[in-house]
PDB file of C-alpha atoms and ligand atoms in Angstrom:
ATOM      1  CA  UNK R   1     214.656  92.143  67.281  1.00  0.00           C
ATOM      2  CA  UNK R   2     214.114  95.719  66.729  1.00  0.00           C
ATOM      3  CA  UNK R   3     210.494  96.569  67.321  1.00  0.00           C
ATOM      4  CA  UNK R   4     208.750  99.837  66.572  1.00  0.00           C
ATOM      5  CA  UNK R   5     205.479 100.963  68.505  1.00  0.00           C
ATOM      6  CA  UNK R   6     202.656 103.035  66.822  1.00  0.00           C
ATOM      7  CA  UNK R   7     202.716 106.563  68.440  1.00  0.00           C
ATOM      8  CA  UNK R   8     199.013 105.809  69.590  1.00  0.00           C
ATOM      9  CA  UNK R   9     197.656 102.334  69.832  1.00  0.00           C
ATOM     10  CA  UNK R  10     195.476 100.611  72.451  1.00  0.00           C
ATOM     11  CA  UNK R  11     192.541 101.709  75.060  1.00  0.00           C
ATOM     12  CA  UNK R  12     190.925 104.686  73.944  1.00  0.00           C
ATOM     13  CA  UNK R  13     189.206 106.788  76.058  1.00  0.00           C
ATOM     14  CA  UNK R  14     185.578 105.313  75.618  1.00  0.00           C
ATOM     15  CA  UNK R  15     186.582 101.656  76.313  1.00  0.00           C
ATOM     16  CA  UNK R  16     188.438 103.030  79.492  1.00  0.00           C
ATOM     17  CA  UNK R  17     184.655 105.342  80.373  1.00  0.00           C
ATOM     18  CA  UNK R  18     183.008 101.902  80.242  1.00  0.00           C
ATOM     19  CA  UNK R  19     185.177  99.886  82.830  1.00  0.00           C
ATOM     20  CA  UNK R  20     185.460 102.177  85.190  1.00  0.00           C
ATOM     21  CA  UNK R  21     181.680 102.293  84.549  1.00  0.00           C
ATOM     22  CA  UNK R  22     181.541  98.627  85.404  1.00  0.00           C
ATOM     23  CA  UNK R  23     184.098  98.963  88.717  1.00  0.00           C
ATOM     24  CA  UNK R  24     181.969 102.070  89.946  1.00  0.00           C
ATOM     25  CA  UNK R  25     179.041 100.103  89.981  1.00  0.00           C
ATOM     26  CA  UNK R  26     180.350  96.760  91.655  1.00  0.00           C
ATOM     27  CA  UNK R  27     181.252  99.058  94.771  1.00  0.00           C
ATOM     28  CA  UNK R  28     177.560 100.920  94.639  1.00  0.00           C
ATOM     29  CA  UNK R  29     176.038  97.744  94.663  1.00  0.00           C
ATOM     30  CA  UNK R  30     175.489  94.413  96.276  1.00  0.00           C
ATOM     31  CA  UNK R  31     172.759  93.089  93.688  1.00  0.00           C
ATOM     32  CA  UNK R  32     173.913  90.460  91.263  1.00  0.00           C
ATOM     33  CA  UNK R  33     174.816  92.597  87.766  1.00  0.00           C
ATOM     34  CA  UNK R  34     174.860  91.068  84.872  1.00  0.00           C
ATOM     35  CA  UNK R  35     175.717  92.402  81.082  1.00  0.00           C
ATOM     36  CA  UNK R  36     173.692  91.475  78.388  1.00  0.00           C
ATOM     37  CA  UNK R  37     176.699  91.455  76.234  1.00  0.00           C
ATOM     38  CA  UNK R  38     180.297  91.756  75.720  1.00  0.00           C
ATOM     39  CA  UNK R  39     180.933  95.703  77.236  1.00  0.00           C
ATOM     40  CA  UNK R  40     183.638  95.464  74.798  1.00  0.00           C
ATOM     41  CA  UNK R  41     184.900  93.379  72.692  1.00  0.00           C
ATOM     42  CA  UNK R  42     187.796  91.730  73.728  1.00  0.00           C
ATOM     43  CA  UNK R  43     188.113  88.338  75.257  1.00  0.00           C
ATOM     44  CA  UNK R  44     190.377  88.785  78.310  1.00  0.00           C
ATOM     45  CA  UNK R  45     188.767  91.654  79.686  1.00  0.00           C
ATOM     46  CA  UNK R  46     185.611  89.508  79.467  1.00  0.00           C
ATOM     47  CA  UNK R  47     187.255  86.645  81.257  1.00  0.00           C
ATOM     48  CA  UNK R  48     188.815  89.030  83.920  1.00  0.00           C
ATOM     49  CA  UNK R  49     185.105  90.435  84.109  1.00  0.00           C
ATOM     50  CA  UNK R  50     183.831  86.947  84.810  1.00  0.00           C
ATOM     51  CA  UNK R  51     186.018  86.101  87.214  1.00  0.00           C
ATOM     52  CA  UNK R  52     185.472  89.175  89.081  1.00  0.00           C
ATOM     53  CA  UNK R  53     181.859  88.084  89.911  1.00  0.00           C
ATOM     54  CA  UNK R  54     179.980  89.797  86.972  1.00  0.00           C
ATOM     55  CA  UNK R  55     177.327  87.463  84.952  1.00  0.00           C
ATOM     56  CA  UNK R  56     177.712  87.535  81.178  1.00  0.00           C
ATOM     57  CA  UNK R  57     175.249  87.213  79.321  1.00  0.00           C
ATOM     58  CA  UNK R  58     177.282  86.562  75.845  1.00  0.00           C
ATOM     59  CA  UNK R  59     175.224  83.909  73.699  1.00  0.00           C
ATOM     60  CA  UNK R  60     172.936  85.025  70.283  1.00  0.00           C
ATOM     61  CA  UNK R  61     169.666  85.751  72.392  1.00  0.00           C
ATOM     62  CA  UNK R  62     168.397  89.162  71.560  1.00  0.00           C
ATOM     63  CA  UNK R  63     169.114  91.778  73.955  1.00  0.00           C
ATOM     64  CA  UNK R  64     165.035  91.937  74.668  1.00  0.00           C
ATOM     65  CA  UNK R  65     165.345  88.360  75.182  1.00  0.00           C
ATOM     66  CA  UNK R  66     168.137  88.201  78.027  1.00  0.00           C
ATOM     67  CA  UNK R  67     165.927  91.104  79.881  1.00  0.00           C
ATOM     68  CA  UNK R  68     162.981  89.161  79.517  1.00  0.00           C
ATOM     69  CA  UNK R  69     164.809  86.127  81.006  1.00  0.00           C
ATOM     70  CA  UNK R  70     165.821  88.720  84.322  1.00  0.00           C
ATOM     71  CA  UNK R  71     164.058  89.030  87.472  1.00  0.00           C
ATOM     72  CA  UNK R  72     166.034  91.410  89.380  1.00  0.00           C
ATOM     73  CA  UNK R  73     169.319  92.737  89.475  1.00  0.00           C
ATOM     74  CA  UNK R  74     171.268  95.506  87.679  1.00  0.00           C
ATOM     75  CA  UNK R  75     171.893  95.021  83.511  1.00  0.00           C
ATOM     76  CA  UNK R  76     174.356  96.386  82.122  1.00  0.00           C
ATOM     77  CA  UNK R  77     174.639  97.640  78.564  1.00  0.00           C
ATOM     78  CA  UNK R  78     177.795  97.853  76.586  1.00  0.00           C
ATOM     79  CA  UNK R  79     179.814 100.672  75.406  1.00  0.00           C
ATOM     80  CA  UNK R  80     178.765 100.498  71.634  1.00  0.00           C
ATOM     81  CA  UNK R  81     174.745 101.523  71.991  1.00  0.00           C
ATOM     82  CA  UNK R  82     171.342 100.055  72.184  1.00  0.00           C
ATOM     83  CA  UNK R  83     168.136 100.499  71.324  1.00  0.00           C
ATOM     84  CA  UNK R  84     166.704 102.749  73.986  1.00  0.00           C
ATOM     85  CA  UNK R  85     163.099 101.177  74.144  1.00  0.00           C
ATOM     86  CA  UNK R  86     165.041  98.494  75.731  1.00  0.00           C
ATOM     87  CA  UNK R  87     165.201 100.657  78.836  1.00  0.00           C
ATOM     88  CA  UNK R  88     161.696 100.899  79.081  1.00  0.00           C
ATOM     89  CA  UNK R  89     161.772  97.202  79.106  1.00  0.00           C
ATOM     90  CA  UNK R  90     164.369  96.715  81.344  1.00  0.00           C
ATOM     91  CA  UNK R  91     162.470  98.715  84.304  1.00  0.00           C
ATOM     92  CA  UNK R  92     158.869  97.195  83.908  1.00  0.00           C
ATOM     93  CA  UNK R  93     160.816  94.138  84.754  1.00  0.00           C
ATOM     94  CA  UNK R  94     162.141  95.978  88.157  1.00  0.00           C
ATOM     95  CA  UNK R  95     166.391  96.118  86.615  1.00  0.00           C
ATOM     96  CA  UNK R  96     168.882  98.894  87.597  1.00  0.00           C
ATOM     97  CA  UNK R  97     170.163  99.833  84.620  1.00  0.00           C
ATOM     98  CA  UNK R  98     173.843 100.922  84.363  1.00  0.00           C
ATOM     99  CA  UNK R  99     174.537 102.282  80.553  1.00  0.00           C
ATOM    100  CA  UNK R 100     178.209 101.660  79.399  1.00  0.00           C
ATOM    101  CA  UNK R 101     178.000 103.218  76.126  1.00  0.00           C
ATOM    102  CA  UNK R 102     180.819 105.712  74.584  1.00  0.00           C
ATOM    103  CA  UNK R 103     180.068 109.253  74.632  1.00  0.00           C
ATOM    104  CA  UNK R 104     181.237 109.294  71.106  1.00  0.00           C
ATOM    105  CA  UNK R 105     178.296 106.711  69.865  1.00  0.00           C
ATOM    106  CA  UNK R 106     176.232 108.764  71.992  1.00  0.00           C
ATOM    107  CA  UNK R 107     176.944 111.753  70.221  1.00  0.00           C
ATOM    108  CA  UNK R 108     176.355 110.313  67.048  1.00  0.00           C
ATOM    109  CA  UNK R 109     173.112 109.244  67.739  1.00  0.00           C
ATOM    110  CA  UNK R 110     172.418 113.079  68.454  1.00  0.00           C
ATOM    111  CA  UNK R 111     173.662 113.482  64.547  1.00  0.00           C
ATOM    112  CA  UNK R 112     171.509 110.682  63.755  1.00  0.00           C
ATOM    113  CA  UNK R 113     168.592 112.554  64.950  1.00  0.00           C
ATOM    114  CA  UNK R 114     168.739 115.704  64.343  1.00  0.00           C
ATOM    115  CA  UNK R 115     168.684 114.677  60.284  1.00  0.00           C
ATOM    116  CA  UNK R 116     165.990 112.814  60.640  1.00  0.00           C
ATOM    117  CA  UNK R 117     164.105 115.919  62.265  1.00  0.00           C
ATOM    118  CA  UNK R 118     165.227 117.836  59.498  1.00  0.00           C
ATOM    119  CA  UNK R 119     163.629 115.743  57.410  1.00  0.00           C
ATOM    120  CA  UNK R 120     166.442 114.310  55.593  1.00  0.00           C
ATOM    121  CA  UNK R 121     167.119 111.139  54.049  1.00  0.00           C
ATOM    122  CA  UNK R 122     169.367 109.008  56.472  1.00  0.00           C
ATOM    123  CA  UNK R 123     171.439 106.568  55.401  1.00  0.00           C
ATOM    124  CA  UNK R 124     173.898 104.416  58.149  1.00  0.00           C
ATOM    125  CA  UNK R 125     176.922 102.613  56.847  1.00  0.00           C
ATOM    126  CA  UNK R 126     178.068  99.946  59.196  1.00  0.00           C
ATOM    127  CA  UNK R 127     178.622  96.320  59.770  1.00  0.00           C
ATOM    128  CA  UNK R 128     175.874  93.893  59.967  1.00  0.00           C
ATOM    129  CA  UNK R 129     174.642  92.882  62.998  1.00  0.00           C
ATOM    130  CA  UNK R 130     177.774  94.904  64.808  1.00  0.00           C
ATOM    131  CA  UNK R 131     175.876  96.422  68.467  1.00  0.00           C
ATOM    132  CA  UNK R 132     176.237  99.516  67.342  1.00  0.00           C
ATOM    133  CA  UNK R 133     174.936  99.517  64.275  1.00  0.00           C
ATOM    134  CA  UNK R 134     171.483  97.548  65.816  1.00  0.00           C
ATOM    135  CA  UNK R 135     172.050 100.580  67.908  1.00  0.00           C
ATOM    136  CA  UNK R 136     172.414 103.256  65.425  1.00  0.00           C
ATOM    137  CA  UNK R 137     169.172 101.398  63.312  1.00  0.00           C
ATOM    138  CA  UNK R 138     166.761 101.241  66.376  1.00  0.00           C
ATOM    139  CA  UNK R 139     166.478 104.764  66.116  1.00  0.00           C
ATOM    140  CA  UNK R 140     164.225 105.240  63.453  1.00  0.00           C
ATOM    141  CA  UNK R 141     163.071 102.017  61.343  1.00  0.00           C
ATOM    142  CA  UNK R 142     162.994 104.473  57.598  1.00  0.00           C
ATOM    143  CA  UNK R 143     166.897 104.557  58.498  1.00  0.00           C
ATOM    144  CA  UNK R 144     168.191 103.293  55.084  1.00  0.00           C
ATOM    145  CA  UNK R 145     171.444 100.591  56.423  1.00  0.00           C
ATOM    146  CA  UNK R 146     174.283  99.890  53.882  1.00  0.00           C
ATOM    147  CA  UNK R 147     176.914  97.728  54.905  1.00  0.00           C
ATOM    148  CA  UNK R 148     180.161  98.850  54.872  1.00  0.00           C
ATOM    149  CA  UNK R 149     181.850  95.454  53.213  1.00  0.00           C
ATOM    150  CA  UNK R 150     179.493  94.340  50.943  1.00  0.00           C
ATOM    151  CA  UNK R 151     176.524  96.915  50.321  1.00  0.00           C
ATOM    152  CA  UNK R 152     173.826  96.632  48.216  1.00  0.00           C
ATOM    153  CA  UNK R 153     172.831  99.898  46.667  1.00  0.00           C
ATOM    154  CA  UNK R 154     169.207  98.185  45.732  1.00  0.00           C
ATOM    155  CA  UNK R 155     167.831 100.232  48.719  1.00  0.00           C
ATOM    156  CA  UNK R 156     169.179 103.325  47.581  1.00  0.00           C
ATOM    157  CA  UNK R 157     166.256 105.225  45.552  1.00  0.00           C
ATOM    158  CA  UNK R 158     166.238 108.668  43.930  1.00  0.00           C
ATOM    159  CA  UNK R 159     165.698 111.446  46.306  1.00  0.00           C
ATOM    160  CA  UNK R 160     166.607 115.281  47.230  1.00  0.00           C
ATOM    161  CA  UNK R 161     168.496 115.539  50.579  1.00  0.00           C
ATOM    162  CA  UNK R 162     170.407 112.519  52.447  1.00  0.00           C
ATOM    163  CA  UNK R 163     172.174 112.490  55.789  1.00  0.00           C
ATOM    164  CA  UNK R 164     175.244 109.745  55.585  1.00  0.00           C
ATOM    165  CA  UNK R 165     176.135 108.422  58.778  1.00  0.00           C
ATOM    166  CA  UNK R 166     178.423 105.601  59.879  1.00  0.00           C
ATOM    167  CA  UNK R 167     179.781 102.813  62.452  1.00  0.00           C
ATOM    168  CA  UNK R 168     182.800 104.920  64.418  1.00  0.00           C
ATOM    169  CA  UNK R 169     185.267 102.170  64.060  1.00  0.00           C
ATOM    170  CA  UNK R 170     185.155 102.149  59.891  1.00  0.00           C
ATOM    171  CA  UNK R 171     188.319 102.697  57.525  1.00  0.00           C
ATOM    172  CA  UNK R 172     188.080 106.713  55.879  1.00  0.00           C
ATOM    173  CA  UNK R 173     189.364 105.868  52.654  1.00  0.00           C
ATOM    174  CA  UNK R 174     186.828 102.520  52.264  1.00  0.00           C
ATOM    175  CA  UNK R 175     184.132 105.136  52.786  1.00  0.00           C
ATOM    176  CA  UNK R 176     184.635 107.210  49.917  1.00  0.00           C
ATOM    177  CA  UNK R 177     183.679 104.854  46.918  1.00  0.00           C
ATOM    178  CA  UNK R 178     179.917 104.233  49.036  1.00  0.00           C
ATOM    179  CA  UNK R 179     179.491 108.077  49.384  1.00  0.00           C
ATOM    180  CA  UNK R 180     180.365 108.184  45.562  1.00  0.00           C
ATOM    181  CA  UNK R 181     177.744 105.716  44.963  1.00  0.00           C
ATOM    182  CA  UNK R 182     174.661 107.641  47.108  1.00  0.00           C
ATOM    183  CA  UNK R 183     175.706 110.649  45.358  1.00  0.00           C
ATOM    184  CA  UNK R 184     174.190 109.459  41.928  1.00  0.00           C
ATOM    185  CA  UNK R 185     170.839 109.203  43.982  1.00  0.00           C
ATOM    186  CA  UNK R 186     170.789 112.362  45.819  1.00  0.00           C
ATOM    187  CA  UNK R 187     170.796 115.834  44.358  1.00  0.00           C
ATOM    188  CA  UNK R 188     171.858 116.922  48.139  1.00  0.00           C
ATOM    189  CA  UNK R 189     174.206 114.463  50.516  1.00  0.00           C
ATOM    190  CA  UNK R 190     175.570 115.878  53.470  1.00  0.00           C
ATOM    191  CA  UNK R 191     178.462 113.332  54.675  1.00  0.00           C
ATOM    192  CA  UNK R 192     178.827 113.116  58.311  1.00  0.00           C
ATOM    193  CA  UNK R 193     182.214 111.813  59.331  1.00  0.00           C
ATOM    194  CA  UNK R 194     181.777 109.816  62.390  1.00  0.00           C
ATOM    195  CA  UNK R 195     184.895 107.442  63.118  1.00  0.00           C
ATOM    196  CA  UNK R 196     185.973 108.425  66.002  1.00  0.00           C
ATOM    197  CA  UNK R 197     189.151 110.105  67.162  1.00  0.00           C
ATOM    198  CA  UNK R 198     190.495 106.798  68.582  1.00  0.00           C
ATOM    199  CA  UNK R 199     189.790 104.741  65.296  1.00  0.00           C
ATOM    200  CA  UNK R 200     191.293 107.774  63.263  1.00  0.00           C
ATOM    201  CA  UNK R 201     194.310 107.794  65.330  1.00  0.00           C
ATOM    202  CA  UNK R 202     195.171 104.245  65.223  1.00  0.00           C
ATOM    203  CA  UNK R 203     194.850 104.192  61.725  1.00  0.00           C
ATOM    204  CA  UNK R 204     197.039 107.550  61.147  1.00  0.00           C
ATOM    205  CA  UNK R 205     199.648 105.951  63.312  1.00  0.00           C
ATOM    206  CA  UNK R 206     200.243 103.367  60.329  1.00  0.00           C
ATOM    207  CA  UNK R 207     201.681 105.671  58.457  1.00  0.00           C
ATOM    208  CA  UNK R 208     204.569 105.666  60.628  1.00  0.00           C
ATOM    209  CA  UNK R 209     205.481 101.768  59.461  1.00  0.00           C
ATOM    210  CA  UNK R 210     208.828 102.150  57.256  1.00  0.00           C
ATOM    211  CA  UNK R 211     211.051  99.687  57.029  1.00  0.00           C
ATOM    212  CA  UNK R 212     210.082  97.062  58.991  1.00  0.00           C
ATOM    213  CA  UNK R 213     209.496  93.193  58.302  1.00  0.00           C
ATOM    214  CA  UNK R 214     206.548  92.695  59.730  1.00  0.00           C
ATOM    215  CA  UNK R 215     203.207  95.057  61.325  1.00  0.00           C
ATOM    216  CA  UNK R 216     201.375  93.246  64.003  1.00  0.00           C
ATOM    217  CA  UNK R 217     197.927  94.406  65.073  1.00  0.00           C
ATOM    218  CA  UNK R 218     197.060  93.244  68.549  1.00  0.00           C
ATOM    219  CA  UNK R 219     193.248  92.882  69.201  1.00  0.00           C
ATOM    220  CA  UNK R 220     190.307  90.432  69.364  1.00  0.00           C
ATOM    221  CA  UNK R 221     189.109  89.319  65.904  1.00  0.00           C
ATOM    222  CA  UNK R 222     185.610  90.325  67.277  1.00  0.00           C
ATOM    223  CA  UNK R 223     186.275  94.102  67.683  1.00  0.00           C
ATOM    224  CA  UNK R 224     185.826  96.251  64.837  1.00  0.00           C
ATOM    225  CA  UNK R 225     188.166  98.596  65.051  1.00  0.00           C
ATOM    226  CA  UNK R 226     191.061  96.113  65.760  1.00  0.00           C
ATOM    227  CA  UNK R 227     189.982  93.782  62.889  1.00  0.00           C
ATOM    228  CA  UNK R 228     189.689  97.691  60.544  1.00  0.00           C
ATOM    229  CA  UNK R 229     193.132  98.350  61.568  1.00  0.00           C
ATOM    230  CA  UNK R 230     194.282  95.132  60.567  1.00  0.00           C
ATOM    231  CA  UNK R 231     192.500  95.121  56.915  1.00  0.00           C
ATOM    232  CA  UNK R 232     194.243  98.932  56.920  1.00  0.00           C
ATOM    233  CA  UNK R 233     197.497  97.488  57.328  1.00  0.00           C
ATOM    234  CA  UNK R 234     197.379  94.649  55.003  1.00  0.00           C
ATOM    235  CA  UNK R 235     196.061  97.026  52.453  1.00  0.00           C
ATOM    236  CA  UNK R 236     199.161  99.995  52.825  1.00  0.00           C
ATOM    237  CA  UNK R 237     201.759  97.443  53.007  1.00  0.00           C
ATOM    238  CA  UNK R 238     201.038  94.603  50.879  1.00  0.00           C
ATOM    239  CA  UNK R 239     204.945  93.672  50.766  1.00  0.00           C
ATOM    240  CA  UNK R 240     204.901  93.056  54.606  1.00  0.00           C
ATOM    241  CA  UNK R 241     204.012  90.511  56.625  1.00  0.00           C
ATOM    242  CA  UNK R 242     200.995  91.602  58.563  1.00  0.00           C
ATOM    243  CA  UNK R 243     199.187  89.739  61.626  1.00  0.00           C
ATOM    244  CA  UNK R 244     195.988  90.247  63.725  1.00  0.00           C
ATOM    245  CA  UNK R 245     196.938  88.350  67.234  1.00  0.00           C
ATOM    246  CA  UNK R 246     195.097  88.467  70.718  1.00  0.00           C
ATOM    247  CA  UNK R 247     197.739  86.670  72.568  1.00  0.00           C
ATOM    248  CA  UNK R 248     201.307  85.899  73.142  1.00  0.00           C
ATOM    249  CA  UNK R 249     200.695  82.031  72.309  1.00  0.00           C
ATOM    250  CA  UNK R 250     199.260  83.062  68.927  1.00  0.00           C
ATOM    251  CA  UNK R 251     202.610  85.206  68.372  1.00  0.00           C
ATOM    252  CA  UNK R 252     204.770  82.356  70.006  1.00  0.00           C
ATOM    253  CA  UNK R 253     203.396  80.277  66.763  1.00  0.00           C
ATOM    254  CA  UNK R 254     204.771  82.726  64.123  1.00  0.00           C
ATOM    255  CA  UNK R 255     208.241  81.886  62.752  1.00  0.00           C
ATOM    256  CA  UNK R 256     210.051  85.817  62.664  1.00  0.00           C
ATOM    257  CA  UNK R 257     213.748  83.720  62.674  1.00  0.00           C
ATOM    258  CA  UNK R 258     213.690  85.604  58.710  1.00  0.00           C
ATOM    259  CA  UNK R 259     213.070  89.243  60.069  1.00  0.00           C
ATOM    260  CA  UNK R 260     215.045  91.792  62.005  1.00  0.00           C
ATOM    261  CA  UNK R 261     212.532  94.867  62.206  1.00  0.00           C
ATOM    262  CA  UNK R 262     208.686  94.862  63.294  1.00  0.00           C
ATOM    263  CA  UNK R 263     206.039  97.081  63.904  1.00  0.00           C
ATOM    264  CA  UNK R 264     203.265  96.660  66.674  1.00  0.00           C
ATOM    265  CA  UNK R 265     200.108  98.416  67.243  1.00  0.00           C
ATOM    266  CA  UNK R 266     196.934  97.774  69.019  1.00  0.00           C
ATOM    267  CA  UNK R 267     192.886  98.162  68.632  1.00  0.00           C
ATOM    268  CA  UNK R 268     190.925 100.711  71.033  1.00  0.00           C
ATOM    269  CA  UNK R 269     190.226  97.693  73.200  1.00  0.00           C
ATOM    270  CA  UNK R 270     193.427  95.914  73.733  1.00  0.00           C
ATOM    271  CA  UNK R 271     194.615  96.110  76.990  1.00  0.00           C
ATOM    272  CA  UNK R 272     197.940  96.169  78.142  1.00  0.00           C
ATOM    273  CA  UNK R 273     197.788  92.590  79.921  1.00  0.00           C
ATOM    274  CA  UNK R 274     197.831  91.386  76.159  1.00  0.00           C
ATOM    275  CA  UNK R 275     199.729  93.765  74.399  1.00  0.00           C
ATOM    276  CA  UNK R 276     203.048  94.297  76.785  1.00  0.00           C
ATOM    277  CA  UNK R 277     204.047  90.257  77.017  1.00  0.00           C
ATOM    278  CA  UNK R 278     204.340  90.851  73.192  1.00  0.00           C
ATOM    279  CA  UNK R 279     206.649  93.803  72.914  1.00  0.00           C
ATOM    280  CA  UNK R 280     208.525  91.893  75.222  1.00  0.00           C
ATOM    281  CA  UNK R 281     208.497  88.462  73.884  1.00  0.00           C
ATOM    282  CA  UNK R 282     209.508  90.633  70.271  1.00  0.00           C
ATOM    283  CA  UNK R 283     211.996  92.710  71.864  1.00  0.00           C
ATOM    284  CA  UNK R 284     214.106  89.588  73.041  1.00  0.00           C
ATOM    285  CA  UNK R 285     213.470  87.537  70.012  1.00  0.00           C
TER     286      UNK R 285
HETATM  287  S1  LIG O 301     186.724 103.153  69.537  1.00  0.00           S
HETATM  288 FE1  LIG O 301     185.807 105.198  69.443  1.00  0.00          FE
HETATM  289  S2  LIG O 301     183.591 104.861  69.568  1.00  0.00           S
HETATM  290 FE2  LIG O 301     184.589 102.936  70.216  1.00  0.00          FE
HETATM  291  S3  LIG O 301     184.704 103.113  72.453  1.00  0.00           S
HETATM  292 FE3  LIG O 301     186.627 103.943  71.631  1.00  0.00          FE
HETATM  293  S4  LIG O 301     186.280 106.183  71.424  1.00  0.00           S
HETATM  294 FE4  LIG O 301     184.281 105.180  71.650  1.00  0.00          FE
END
């Protein structure tokens, strides 16, 4: 089979920031550390995580909850954000705190904030529930949330100046029909782009698919930006045969005896355990 790889696809830089995180502080320190939550979200790194001697924390207990439930120890938090009161929280109880998350979520949290000091309107498009947009929402409870598959303008209500933020692992083009929307409430809406690089580059690298049978996205149906690039896919090439997968078994099920030519790419936290068994299991099809 003759299989095509996106020009960019897998780890980005942030997901890689947040391991070596992790490994840093396993050497630094004896003390049992434990995450609160997935660090990322994609199953086998957990497992390999686990079985390196890290406790995971990764059932629907809010993140106040787990700490409350800690003694001692070092907590980790994951790469996509949290609410930064929970710090506060996390040291009365006497935890190290190691802080995972991506300087690009960092920075827009800066953007976040510096709107609302400006006294602007700020709205955050995101997915529900998704870390980082409890993160991104923590910051200031007049934040106005839409979410990005199914929002409901009812929040929206007439005013002069709005800030428009959003989750970094969101779709561009999805984007543009909310913005459209705020802009019959606001006189004044200043859009601030803020998928990241990594996201933006994945999603670019579709445009590279030509004529090829199939497009496989490789990534864990939990992870955003995996499951954005998938729905991105589907969407450009409605003709093809498209397929989110986080393993080879799940590709080993997929009859391709009808196809000659596919395409593979991968979500920002992929790693290459998962994704090279697939090229090569394609290649030799
Ligand atoms: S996908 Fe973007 S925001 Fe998420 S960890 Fe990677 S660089 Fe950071």
């Amino acid at each position: 089979m003759k299989i095509t790889l996106a020009s960019c696809y897998g780890f980005c830089l942030g997901v890689e920031n947040a391991l070596r995180i992790l490994r840093q502080a396993k050497q630094d320190n004896s003390e049992k550390i434990t995450l609160l939550s997935p660090i990322v979200h994609n199953s086998l790194i957990m497992e390999n995580i686990a079985k390196d001697g890290y406790f995971v924390l990764d059932d629907n207990r809010s993140l106040a909850e787990k700490i409350n439930s800690l003694d001692q120890g070092t907590i980790v938090f994951s790469a996509h954000g949290h609410d930064k009161r929970l710090d506060q929280l996390a040291i009365d109880k006497g935890l190290k705190i190691i802080d995972t998350t991506c300087p690009r979520v960092k920075a827009n949290f800066k953007s976040i904030e510096k709107a609302l000091e400006e006294g602007d309107d700020v709205i955050f498009i995101g997915i529900t529930n998704h870390p980082e947009t409890l993160a991104s929402l923590s910051l200031d409870k007049n934040i106005i949330f839409l979410d990005f598959k199914n929002p409901d303008y009812s929040v929206l209500k007439k005013g002069e100046y709005a800030s428009v933020h959003n989750q970094t692992t969101l779709i561009q083009d999805a984007l543009n029909p909310i913005y459209d929307v705020i802009r019959k409430y606001y006189s004044h809406v200043k859009i601030i782009n803020d998928i990241c690089f990594a996201t933006k580059k994945r999603q670019q690298a579709l445009d590279e698919v030509s004529d090829e049978d199939f497009i496989i996205v490789i990534g864990d149906k939990i992870s955003s930006n995996s499951t954005r690039l998938f729905e991105l896919a589907k969407q450009k090439y409605s003709n093809k045969r498209v397929f989110l997968v986080n393993s080879l078994d799940e590709v080993k099920r997929i009859n391709f005896s009808k196809n000659e030519k596919g395409f593979i790419t991968a979500g920002a936290s992929t790693p290459k355990e998962v994704i090279n068994p697939i090229i090569e299991y394609l290649k030799s099809y």
